[in-house]
PDB file of C-alpha atoms in Angstrom:
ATOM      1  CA  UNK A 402      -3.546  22.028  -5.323  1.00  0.00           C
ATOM      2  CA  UNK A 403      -3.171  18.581  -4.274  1.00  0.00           C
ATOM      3  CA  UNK A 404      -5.472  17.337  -1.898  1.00  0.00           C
ATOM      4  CA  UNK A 405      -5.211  13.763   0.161  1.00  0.00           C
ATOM      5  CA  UNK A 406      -8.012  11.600   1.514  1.00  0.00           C
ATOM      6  CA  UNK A 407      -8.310   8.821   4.077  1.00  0.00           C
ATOM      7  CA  UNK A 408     -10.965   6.653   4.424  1.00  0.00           C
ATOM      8  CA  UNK A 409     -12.674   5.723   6.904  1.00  0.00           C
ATOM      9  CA  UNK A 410     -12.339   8.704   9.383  1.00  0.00           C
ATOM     10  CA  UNK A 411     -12.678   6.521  12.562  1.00  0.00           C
ATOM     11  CA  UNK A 412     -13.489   2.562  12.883  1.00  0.00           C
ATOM     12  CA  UNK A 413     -14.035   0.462  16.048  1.00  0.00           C
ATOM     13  CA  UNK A 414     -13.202  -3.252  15.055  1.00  0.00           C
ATOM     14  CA  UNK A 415     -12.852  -6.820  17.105  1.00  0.00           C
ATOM     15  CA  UNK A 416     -10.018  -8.424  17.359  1.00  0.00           C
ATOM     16  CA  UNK A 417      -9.733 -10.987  14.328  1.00  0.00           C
ATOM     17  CA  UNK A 418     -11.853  -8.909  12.269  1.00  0.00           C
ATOM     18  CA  UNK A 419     -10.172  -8.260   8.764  1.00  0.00           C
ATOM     19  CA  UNK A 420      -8.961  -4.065   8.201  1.00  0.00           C
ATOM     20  CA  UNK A 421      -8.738  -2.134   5.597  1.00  0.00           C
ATOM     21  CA  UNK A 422      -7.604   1.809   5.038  1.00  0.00           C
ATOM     22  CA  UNK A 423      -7.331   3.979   2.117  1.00  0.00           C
ATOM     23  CA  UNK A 424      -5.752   6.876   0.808  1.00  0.00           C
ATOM     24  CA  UNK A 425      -6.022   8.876  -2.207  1.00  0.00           C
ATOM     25  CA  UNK A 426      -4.178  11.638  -3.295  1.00  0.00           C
ATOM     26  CA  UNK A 427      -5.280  14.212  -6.201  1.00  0.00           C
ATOM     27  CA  UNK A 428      -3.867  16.720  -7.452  1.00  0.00           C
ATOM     28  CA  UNK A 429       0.026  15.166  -8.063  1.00  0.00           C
ATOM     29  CA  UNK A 430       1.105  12.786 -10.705  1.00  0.00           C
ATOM     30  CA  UNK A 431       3.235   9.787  -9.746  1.00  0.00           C
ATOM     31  CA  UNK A 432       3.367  10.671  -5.805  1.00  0.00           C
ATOM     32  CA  UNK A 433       5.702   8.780  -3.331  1.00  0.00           C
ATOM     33  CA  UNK A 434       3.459   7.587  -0.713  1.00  0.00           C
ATOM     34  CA  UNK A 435       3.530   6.799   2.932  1.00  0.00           C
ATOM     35  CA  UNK A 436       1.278   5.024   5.891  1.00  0.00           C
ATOM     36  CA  UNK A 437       2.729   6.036   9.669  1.00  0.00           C
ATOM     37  CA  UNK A 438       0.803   4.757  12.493  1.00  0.00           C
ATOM     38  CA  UNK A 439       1.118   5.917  16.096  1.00  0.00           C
ATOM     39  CA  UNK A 440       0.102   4.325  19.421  1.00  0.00           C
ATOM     40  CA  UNK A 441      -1.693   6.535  22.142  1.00  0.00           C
ATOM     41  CA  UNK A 442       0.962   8.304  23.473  1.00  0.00           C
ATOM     42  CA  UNK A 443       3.540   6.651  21.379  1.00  0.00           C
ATOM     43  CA  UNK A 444       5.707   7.778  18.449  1.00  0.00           C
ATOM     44  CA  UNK A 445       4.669   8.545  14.523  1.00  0.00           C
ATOM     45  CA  UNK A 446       5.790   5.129  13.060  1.00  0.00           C
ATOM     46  CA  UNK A 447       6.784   4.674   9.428  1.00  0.00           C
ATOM     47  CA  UNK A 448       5.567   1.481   8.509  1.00  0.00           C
ATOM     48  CA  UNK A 449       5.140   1.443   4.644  1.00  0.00           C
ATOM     49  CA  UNK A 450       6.741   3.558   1.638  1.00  0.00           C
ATOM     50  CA  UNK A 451       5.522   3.125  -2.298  1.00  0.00           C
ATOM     51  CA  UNK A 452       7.353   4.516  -5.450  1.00  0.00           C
ATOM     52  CA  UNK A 453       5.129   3.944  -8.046  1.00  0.00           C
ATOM     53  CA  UNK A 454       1.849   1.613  -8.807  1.00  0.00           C
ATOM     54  CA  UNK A 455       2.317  -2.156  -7.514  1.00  0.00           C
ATOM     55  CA  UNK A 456       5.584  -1.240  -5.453  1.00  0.00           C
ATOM     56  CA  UNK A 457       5.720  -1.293  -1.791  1.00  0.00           C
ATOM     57  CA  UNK A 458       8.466  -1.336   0.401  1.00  0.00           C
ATOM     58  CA  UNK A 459       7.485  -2.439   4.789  1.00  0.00           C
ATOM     59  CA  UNK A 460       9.551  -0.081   7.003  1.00  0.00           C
ATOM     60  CA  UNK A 461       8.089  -2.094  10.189  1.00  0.00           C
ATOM     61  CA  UNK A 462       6.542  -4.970  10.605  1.00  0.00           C
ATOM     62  CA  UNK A 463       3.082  -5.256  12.097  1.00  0.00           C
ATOM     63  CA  UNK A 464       1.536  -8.010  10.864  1.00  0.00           C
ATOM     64  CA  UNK A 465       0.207  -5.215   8.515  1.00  0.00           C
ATOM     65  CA  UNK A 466       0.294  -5.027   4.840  1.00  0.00           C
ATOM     66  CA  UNK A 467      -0.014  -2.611   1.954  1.00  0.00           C
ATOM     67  CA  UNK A 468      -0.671  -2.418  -1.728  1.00  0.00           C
ATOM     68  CA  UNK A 469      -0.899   0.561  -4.140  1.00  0.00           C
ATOM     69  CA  UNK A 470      -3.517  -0.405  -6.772  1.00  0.00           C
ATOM     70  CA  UNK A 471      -3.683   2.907  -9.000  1.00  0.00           C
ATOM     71  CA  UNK A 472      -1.080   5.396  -8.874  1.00  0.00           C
ATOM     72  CA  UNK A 473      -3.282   7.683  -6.599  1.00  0.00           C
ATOM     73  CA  UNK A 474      -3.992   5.059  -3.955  1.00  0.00           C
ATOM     74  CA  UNK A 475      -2.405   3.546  -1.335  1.00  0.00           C
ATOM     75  CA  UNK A 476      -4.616   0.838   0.428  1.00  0.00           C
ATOM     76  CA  UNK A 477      -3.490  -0.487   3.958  1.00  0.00           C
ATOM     77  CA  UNK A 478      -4.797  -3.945   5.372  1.00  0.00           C
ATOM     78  CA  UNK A 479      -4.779  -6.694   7.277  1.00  0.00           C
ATOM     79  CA  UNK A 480      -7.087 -10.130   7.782  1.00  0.00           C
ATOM     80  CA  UNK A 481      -6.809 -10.320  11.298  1.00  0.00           C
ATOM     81  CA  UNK A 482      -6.425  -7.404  14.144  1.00  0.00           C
ATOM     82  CA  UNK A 483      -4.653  -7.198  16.853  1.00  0.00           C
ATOM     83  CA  UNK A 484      -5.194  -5.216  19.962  1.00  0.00           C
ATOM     84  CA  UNK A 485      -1.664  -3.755  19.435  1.00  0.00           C
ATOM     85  CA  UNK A 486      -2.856  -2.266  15.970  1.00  0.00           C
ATOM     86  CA  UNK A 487      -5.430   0.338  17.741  1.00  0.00           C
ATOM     87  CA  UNK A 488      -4.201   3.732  17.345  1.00  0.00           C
ATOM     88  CA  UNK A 489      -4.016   7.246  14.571  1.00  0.00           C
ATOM     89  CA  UNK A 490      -3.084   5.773  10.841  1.00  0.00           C
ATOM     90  CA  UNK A 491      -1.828   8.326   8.951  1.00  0.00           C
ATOM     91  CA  UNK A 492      -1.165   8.543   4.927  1.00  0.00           C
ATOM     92  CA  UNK A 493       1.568  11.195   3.953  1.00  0.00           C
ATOM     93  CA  UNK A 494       2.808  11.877   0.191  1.00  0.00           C
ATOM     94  CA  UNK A 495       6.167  13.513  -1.515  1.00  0.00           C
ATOM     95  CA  UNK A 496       6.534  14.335  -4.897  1.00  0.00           C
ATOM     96  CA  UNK A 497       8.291  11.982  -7.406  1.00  0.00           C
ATOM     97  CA  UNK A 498      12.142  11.273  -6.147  1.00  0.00           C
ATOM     98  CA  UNK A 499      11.763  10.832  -2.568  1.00  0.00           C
ATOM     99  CA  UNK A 500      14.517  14.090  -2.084  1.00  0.00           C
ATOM    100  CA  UNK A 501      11.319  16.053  -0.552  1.00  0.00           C
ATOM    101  CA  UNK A 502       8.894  16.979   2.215  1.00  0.00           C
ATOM    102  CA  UNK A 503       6.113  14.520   3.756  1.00  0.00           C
ATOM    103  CA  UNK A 504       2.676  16.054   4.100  1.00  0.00           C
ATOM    104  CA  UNK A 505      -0.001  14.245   6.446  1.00  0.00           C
ATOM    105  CA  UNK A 506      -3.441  13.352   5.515  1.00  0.00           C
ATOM    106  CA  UNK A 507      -5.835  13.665   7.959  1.00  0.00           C
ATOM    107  CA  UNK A 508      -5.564  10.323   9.695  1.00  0.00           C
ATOM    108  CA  UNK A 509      -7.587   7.351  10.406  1.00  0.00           C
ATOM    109  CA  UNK A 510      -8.449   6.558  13.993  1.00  0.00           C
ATOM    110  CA  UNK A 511      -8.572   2.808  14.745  1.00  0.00           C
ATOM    111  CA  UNK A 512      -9.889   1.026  18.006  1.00  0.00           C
ATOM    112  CA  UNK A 513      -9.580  -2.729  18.137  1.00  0.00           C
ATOM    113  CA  UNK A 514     -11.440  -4.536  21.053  1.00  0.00           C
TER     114      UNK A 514
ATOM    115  CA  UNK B 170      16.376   2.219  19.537  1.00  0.00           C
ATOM    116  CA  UNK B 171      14.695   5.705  18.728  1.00  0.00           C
ATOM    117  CA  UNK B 172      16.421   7.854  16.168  1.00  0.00           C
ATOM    118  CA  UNK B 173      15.310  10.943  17.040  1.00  0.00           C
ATOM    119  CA  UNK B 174      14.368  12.246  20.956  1.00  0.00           C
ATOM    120  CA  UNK B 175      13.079  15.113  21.844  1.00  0.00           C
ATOM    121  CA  UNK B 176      14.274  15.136  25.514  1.00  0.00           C
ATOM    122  CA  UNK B 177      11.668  17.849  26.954  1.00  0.00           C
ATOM    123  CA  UNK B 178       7.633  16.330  26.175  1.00  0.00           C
ATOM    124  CA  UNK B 179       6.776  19.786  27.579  1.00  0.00           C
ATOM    125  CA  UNK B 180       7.513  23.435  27.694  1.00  0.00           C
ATOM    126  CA  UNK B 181       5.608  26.410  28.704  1.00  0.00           C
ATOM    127  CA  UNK B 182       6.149  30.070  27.402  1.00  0.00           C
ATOM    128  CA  UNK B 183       4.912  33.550  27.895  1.00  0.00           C
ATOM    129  CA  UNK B 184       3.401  35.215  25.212  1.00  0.00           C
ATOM    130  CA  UNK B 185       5.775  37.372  23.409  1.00  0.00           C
ATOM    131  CA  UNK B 186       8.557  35.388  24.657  1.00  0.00           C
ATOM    132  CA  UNK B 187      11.127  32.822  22.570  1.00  0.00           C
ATOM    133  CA  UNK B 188       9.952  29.088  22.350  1.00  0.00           C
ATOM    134  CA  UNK B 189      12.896  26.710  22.188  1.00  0.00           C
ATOM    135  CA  UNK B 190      12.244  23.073  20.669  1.00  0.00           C
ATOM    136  CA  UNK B 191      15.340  20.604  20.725  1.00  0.00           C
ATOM    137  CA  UNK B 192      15.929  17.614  18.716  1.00  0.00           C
ATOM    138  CA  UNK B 193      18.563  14.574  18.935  1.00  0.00           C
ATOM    139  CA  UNK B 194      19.093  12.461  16.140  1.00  0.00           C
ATOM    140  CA  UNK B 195      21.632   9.280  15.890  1.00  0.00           C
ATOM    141  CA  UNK B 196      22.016   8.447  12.596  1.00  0.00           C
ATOM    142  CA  UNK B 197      24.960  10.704  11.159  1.00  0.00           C
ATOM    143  CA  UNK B 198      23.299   9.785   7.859  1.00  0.00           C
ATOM    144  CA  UNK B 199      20.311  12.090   8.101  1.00  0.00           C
ATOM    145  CA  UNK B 200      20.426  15.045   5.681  1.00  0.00           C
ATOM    146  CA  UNK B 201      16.778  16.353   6.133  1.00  0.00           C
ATOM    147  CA  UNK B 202      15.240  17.866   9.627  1.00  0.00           C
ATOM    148  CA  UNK B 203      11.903  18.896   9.476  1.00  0.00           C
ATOM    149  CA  UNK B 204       9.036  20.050  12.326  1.00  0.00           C
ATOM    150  CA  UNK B 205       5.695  19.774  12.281  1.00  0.00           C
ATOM    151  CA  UNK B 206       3.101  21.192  14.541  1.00  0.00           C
ATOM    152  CA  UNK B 207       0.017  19.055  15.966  1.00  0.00           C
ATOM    153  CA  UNK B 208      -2.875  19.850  16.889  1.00  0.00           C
ATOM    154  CA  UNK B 209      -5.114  17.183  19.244  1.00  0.00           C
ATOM    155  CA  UNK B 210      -6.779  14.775  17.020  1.00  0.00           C
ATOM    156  CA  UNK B 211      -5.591  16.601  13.783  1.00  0.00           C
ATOM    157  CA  UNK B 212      -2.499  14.569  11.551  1.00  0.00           C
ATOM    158  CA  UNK B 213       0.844  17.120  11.307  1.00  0.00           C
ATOM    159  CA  UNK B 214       1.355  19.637   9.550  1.00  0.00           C
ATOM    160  CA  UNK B 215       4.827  20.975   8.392  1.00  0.00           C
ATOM    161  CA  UNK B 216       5.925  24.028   9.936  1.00  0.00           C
ATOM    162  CA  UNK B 217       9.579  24.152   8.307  1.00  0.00           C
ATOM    163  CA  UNK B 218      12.290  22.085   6.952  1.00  0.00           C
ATOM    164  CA  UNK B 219      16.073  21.888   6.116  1.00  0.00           C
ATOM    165  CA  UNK B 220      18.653  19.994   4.147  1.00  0.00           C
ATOM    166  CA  UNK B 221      21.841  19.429   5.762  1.00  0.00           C
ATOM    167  CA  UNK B 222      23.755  21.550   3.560  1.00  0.00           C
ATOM    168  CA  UNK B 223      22.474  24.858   5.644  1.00  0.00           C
ATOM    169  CA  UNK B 224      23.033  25.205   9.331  1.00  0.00           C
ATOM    170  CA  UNK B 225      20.049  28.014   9.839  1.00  0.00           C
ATOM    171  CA  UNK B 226      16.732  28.723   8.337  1.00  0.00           C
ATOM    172  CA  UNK B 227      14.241  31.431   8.609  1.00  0.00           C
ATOM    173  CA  UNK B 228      10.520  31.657   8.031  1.00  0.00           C
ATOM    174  CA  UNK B 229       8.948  34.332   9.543  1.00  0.00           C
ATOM    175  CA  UNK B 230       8.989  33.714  13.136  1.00  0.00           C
ATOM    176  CA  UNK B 231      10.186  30.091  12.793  1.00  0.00           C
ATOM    177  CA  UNK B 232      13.935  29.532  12.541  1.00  0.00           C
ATOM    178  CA  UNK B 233      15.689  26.467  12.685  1.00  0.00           C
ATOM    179  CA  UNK B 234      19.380  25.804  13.853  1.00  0.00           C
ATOM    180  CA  UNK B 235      21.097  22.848  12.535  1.00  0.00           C
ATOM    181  CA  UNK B 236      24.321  20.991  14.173  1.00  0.00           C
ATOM    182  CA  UNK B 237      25.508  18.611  12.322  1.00  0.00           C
ATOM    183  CA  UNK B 238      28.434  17.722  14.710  1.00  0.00           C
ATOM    184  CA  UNK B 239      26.275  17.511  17.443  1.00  0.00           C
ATOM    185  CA  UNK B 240      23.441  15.626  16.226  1.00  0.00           C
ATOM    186  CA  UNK B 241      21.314  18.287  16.781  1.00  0.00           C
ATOM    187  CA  UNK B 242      18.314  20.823  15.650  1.00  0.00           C
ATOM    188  CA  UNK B 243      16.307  23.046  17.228  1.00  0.00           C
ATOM    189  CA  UNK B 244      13.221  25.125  16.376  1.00  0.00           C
ATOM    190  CA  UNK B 245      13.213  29.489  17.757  1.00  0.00           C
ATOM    191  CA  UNK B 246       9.782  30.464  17.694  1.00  0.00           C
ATOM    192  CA  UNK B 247       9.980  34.074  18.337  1.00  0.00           C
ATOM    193  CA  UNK B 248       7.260  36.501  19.422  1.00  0.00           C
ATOM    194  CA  UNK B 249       5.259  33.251  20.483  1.00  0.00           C
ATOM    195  CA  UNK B 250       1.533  33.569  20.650  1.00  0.00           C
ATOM    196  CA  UNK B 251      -1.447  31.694  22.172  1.00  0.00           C
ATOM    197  CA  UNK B 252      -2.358  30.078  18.692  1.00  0.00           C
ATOM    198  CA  UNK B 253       1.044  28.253  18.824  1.00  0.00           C
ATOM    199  CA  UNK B 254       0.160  26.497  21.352  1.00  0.00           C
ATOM    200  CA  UNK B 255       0.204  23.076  20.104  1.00  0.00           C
ATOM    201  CA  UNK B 256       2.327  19.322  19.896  1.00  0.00           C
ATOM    202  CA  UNK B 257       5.653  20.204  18.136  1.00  0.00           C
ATOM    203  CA  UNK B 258       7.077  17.071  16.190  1.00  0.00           C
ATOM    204  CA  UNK B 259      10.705  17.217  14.975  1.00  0.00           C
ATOM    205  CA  UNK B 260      11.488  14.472  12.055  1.00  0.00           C
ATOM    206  CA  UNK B 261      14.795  14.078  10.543  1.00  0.00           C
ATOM    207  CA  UNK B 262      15.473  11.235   7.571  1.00  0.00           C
ATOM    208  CA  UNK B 263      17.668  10.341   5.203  1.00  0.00           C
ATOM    209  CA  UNK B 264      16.375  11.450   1.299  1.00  0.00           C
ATOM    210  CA  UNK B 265      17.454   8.974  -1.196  1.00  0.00           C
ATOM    211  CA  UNK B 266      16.715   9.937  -4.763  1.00  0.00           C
ATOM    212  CA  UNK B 267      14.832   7.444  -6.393  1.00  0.00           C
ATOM    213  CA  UNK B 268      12.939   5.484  -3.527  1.00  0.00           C
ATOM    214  CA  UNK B 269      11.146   7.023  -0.594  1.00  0.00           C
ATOM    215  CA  UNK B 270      12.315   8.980   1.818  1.00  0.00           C
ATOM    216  CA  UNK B 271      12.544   7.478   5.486  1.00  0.00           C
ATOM    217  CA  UNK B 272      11.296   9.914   7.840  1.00  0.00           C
ATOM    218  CA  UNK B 273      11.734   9.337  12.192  1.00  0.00           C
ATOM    219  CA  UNK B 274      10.130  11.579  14.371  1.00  0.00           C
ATOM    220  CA  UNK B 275      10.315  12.198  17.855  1.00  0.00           C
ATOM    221  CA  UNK B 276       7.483  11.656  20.305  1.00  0.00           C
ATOM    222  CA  UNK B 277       6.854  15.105  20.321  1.00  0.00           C
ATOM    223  CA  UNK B 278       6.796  18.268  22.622  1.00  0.00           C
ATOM    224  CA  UNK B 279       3.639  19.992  24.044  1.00  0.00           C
ATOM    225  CA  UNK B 280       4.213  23.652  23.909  1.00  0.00           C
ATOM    226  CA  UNK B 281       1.671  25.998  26.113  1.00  0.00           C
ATOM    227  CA  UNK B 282       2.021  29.938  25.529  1.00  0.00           C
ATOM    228  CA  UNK B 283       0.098  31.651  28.363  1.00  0.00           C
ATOM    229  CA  UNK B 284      -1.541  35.044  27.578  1.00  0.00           C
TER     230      UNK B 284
END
């Protein structure tokens, strides 16, 4: 069964401060992979997809980047926060081919202040 | 603009009764629907799905009605129970083979099902 971790579970940073998230997924060769992000009472946001190792394609722009090291790993970062980037950051996978169902990770809570 | 609305952020149902989710999409593109369900402070979890090419699906008590014409999909949750009480997220995308698939979703609707 495949199984998908985020890390860190929550984090409280200052504005300026550097970020970064990770997600790993086991279980599933060669995964598409996904980071949303949603506001507090705003909508799930798609802001990164990845193929394959070293490929990453921005969906929106958030002064937000992303980078997929090892084929099981999708890393999401930034070197300086905004306020605007507090919120629920969420990793998702498909299998191989894109033609297929998103399923969630369980999330990354961010506050910036 | 968003590409997918779900007009009603709230609905409340008896138990035993029929819960109705609707969904509006724009993009006459979109040939995948999906809906999740949401708990507070948990990330989604898929509930059902269809591909364009069908206009109903059944799972259990979870069917989903597709319009194409209309731009629109809707979730029947039949027999509701307490336990489905819950944020109900509908997502609809495009699914191109070889890259990854672009998923919207709607802001989501809070279904209550009083006992």
């Amino acid at each position: 069964a495949q199984t998908i971790h985020q890390w860190p579970v929550a984090e409280i940073k200052a504005v300026g401060s550097p970020l970064s998230l990770g997600c790993t997924i086991k279980g599933k060769s060669s995964p598409n992979l996904y980071w949303y992000w949603q506001a507090t009472g705003g909508t799930l946001q798609q802001l990164f997809y990845s193929i394959t190792v070293g490929q990453v394609e921005s969906v929106v722009q958030l002064n937000l980047s992303a980078s997929r090291p090892k084929d099981d790993q999708f890393i999401l970062s930034t070197e300086k926060l905004l306020l605007s980037h507090s919120g629920f950051y969420l990793c998702a996978w498909s299998r191989q081919g894109g033609q297929d169902t998103q399923y969630f990770g369980p999330g990354t809570r961010l506050l910036v202040l | 603009g968003q590409q997918v609305k779900q007009s009603s952020p709230s609905l409340t149902v008896q138990e035993g009764g029929i819960s109705i989710l609707n969904c509006d999409y724009e993009n006459d593109m979109f040939d995948y629907f999906a809906w999740y369900k949401k708990y507070p402070d948990n990330s989604p979890t898929l509930l059902i799905s269809v591909r364009s090419n069908v206009d109903k699906r059944e799972d259990g008590r979870l069917t989903v009605f597709l319009n194409k014409s209309g731009k629109h999909f809707s979730l029947h949750i039949t027999a509701s129970q307490p336990e489905d009480t819950a944020v109900y997220l509908c997502a609809a995308g495009q699914m191109q083979q070889g890259t990854g698939s672009k998923l919207s979703f709607g802001k989501g609707a809070k279904l209550t099902v009083s006992p």
